[in-house]
PDB file of C-alpha atoms in Angstrom:
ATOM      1  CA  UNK Q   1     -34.223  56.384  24.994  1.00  0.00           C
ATOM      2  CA  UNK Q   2     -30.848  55.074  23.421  1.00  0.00           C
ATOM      3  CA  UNK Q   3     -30.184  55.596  19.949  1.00  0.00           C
ATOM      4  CA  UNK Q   4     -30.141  51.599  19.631  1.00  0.00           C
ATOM      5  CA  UNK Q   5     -34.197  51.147  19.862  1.00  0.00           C
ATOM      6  CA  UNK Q   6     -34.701  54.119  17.479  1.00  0.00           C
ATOM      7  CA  UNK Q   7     -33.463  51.603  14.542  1.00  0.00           C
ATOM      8  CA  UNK Q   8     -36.256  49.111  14.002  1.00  0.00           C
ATOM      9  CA  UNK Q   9     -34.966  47.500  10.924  1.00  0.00           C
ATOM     10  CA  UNK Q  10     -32.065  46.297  13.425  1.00  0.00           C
ATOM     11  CA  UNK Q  11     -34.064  45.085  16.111  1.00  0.00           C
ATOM     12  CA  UNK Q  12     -36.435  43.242  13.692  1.00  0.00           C
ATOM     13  CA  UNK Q  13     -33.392  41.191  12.603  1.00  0.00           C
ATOM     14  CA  UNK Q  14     -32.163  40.477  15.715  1.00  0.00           C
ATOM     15  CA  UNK Q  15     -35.816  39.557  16.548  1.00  0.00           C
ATOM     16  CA  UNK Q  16     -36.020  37.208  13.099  1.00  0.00           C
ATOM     17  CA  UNK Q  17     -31.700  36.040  13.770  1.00  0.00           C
ATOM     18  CA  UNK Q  18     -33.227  34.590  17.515  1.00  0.00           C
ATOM     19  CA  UNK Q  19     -36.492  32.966  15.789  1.00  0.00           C
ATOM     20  CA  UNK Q  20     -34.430  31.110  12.776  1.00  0.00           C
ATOM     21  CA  UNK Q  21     -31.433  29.999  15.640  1.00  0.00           C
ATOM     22  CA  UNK Q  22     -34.318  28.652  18.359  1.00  0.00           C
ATOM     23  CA  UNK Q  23     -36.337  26.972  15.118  1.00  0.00           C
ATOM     24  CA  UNK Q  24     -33.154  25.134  13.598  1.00  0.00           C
ATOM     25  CA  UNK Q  25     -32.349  23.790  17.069  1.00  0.00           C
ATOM     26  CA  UNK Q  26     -36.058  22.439  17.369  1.00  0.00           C
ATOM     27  CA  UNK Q  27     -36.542  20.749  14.405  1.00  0.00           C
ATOM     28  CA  UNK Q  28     -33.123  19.924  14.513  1.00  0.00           C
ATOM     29  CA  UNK Q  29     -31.188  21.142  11.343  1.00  0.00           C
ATOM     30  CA  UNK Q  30     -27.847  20.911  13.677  1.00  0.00           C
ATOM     31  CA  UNK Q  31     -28.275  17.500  15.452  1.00  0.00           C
ATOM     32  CA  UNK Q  32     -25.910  17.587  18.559  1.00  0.00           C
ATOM     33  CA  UNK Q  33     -22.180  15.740  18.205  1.00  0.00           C
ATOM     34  CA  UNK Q  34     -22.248  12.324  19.207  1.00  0.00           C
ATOM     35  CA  UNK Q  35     -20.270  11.618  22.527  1.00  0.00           C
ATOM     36  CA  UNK Q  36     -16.957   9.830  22.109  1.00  0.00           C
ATOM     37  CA  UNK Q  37     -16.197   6.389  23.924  1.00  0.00           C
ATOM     38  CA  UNK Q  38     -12.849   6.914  25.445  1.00  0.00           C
ATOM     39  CA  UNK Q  39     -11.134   3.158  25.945  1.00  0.00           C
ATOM     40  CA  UNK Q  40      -8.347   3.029  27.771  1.00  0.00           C
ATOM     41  CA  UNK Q  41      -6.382  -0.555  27.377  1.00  0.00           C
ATOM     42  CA  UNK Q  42      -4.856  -1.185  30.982  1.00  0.00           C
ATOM     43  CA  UNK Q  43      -1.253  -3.323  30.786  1.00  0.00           C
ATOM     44  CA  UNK Q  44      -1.720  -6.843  30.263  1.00  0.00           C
ATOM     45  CA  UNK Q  45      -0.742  -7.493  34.196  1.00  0.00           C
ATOM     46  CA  UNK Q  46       0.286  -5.209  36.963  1.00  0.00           C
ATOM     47  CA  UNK Q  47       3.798  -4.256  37.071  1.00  0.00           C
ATOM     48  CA  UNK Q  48       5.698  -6.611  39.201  1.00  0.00           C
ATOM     49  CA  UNK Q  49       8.551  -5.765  41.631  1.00  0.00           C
ATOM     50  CA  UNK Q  50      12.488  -5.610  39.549  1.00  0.00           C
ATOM     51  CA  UNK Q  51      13.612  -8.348  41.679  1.00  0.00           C
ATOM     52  CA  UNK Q  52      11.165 -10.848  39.604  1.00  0.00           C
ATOM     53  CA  UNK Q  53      12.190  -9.130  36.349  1.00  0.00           C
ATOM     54  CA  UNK Q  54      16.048 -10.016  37.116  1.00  0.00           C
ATOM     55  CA  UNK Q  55      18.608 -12.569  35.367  1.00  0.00           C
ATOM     56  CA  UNK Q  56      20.124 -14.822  34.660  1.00  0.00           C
ATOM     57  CA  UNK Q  57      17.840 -16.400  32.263  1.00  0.00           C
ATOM     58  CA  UNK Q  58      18.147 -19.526  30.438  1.00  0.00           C
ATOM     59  CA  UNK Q  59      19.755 -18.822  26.385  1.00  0.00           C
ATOM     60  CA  UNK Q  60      17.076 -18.640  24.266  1.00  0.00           C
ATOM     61  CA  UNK Q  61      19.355 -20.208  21.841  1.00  0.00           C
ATOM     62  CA  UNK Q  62      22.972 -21.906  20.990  1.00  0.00           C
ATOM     63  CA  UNK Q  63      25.625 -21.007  23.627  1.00  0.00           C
ATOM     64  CA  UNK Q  64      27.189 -19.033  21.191  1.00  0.00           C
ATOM     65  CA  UNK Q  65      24.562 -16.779  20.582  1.00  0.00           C
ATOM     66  CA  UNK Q  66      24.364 -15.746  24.144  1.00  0.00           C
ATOM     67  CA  UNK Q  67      27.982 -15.746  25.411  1.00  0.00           C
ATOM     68  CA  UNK Q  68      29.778 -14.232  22.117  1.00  0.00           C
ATOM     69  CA  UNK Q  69      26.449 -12.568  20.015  1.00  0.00           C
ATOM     70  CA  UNK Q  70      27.380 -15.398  17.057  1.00  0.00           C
ATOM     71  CA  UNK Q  71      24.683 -15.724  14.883  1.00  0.00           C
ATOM     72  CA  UNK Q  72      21.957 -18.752  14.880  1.00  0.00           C
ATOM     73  CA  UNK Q  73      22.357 -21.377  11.863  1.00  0.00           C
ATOM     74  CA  UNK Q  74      19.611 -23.186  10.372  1.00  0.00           C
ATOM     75  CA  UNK Q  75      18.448 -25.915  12.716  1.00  0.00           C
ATOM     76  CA  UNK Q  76      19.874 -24.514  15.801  1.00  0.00           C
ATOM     77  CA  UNK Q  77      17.602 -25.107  18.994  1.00  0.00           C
ATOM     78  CA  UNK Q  78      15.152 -22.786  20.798  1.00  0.00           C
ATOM     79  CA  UNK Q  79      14.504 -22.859  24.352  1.00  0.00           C
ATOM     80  CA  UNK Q  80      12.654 -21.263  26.593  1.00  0.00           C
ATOM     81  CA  UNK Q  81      14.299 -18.639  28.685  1.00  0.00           C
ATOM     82  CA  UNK Q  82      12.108 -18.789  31.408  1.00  0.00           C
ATOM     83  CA  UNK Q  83       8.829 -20.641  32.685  1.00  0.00           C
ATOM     84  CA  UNK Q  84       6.017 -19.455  31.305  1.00  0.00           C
ATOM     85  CA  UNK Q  85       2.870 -19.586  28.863  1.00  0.00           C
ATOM     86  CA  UNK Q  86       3.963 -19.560  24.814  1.00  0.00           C
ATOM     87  CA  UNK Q  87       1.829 -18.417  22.459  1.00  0.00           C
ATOM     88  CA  UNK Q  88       2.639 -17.952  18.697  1.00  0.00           C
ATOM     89  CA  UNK Q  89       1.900 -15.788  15.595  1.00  0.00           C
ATOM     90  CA  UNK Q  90       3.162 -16.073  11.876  1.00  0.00           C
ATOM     91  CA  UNK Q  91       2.642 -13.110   9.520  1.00  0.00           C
ATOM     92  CA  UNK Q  92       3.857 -12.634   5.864  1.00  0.00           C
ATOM     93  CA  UNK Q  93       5.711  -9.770   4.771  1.00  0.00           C
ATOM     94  CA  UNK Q  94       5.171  -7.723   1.990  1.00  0.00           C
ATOM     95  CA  UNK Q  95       6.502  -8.792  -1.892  1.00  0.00           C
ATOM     96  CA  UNK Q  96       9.619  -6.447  -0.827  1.00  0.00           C
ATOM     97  CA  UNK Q  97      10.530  -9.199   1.557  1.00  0.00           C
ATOM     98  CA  UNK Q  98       9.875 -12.093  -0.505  1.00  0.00           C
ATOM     99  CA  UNK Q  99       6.380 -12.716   1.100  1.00  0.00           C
ATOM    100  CA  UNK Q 100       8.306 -14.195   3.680  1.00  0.00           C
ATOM    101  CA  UNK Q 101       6.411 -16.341   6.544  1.00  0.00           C
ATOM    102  CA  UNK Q 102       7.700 -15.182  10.249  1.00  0.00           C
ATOM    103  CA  UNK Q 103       6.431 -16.459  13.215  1.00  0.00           C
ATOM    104  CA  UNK Q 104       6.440 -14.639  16.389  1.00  0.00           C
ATOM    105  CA  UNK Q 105       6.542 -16.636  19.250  1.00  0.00           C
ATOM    106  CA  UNK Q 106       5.533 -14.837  22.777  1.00  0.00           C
ATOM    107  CA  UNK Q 107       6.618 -16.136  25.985  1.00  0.00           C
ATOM    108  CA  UNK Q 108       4.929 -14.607  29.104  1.00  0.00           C
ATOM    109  CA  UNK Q 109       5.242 -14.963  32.410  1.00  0.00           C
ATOM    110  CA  UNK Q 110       2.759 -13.288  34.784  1.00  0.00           C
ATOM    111  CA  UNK Q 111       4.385 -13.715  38.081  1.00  0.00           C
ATOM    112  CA  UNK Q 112       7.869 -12.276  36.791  1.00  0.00           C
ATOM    113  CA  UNK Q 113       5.928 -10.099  34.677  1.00  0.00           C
ATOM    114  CA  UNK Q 114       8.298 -10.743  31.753  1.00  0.00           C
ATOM    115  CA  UNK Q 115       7.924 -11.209  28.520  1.00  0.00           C
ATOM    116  CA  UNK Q 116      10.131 -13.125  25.877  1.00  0.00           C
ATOM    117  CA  UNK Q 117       9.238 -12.103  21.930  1.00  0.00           C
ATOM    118  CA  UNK Q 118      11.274 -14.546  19.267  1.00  0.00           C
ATOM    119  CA  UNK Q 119      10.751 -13.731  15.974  1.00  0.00           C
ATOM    120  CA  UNK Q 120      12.176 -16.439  13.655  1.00  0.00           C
ATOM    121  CA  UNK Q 121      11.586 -18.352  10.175  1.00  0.00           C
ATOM    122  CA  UNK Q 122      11.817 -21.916  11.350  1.00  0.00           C
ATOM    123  CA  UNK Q 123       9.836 -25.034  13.218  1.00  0.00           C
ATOM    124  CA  UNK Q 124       8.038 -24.686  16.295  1.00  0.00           C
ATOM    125  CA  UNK Q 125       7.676 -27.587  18.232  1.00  0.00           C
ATOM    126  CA  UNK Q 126       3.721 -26.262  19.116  1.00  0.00           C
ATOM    127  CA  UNK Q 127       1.986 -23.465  17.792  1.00  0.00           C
ATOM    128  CA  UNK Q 128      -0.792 -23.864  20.407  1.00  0.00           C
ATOM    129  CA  UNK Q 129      -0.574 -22.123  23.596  1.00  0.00           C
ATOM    130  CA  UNK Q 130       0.766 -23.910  26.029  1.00  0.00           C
ATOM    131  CA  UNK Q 131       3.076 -23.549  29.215  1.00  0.00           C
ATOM    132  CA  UNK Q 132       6.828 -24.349  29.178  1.00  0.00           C
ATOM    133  CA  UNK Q 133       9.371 -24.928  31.366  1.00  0.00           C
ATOM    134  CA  UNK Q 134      12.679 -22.814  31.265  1.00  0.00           C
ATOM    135  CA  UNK Q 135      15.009 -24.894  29.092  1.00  0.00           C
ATOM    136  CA  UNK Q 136      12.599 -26.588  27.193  1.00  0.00           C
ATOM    137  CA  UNK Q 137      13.202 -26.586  23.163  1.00  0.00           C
ATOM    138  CA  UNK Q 138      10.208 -24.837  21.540  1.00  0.00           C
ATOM    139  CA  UNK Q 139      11.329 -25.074  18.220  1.00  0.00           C
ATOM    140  CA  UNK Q 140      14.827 -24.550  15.451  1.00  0.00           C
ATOM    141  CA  UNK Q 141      16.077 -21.803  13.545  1.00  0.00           C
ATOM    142  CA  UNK Q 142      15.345 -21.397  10.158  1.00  0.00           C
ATOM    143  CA  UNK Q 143      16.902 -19.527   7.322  1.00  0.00           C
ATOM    144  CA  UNK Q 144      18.120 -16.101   7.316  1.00  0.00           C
ATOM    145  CA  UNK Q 145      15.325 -13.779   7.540  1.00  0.00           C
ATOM    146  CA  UNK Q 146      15.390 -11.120   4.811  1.00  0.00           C
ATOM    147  CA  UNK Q 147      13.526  -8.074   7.071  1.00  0.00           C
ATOM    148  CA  UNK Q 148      15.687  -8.657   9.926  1.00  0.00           C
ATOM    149  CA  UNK Q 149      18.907 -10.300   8.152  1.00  0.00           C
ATOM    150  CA  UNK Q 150      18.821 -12.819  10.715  1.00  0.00           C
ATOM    151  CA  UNK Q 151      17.897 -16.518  11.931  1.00  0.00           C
ATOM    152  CA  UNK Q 152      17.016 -15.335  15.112  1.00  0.00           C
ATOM    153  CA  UNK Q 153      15.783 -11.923  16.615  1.00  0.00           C
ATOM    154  CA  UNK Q 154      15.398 -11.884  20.234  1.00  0.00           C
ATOM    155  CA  UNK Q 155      14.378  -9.726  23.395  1.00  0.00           C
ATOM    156  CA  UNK Q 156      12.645  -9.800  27.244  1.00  0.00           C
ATOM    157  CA  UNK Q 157      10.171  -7.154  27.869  1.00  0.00           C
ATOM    158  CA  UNK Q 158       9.534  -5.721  31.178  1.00  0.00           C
ATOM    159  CA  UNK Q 159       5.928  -5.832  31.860  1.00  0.00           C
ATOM    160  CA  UNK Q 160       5.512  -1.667  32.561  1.00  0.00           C
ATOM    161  CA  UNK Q 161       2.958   0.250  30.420  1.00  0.00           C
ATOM    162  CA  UNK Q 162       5.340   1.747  28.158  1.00  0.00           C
ATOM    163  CA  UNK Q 163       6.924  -2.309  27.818  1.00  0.00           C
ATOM    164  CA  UNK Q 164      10.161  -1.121  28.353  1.00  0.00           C
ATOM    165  CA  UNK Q 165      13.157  -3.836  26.907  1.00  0.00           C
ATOM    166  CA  UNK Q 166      15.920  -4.809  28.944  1.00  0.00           C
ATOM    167  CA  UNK Q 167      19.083  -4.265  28.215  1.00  0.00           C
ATOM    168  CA  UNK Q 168      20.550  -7.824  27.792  1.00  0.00           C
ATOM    169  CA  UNK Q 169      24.575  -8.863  28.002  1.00  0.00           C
ATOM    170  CA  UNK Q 170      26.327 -12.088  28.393  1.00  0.00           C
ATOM    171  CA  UNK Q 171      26.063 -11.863  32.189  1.00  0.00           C
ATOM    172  CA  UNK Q 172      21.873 -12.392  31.649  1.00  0.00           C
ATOM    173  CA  UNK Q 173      22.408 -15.729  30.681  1.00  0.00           C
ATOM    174  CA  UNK Q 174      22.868 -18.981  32.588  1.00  0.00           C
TER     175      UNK Q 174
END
C-alpha cells in the first residue's frame, strides 16, 4: 500500500477540501462571470472603388484658400465640395477656449464614399440635414477660432475603416 493512504489526517482534508469546493459551487458562493457582448461597429458604408474618391473637388471656400492656403476672413463663403447629404453639429469648448461655440458641419456622400468635415465658428445657411449640390453656399466664416487658430479647418475623408484623410493640394480643387 503507498505511504500516501497510511496518512488519514491528509486524506480527510482532501475528502472535506472536495465537499466545501462542490458545496460553494451549489449554493453558489462564486456565481459564474457574466458573458461579455462583443459589438463590433461596421463602417458607415462599404468602401467604394479610388476612382469615386478622386478630385478635383469644388473649394470648400474663397479661391484663395484653395489655390495659395490664405486664410478665410470673417464672412467668407462656404460651399459644398461635392454633392452630398450635410449634416451639422455645434459643441462648446472648455473655459480654456473661451467656451467657444464650433459647429461641425459633415458632408457625406455615399456613392463616392467621401466625406467632407468643416469645422468653423460662423452661419450656416441650414443646420438640418439636408442634401446639397457641389457649389452650393452652406454657410460664412466666422471669427478666428481660438482651439484651432483659424476661421476655417477643413478635410475629405476616405470612407475605409480606419477613415483615412486625403492628402489635399491645389491640384484637388476646381
Amino acid at each position: 500500500m503507498p505511504s500516501f493512504f497510511k496518512r488519514p489526517v491528509l486524506i480527510a482534508a482532501l475528502i472535506a477540501l472536495g465537499v466545501g469546493i462542490f458545496l460553494s459551487y451549489r449554493i453558489n458562493l462564486f456565481p459564474p462571470l457574466p458573458q461579455r457582448e462583443v459589438v463590433i461597429t461596421p463602417p458607415p458604408t462599404e468602401p467604394k472603388p479610388i476612382v469615386l474618391q478622386q478630385g478635383p473637388f469644388k473649394c470648400p471656400s474663397t479661391e484663395s484658400f484653395c489655390q495659395k492656403g490664405a486664410a478665410v476672413k470673417k464672412g467668407d463663403p462656404l460651399y459644398a465640395v461635392f454633392d452630398g447629404q450635410m449634416s451639422t453639429v455645434t459643441s462648446t469648448l472648455p473655459a480654456e477656449y473661451n467656451n467657444e461655440k464650433i459647429t461641425t458641419i459633415y458632408l457625406d456622400n455615399e456613392e463616392r464614399g467621401l466625406r467632407a468635415v468643416y469645422y468653423v465658428q460662423g452661419e450656416i445657411a441650414d443646420t438640418n440635414p439636408k442634401a446639397v449640390e457641389e457649389g452650393e453656399k452652406i454657410g460664412s466664416a466666422g471669427e478666428k477660432m481660438t482651439y484651432y487658430q483659424a476661421s476655417l479647418v477643413f478635410s475629405i475623408i476616405k470612407n475605409y475603416p480606419e477613415g483615412e484623410k486625403l492628402a489635399l493640394t491645389q491640384k484637388d480643387f476646381k
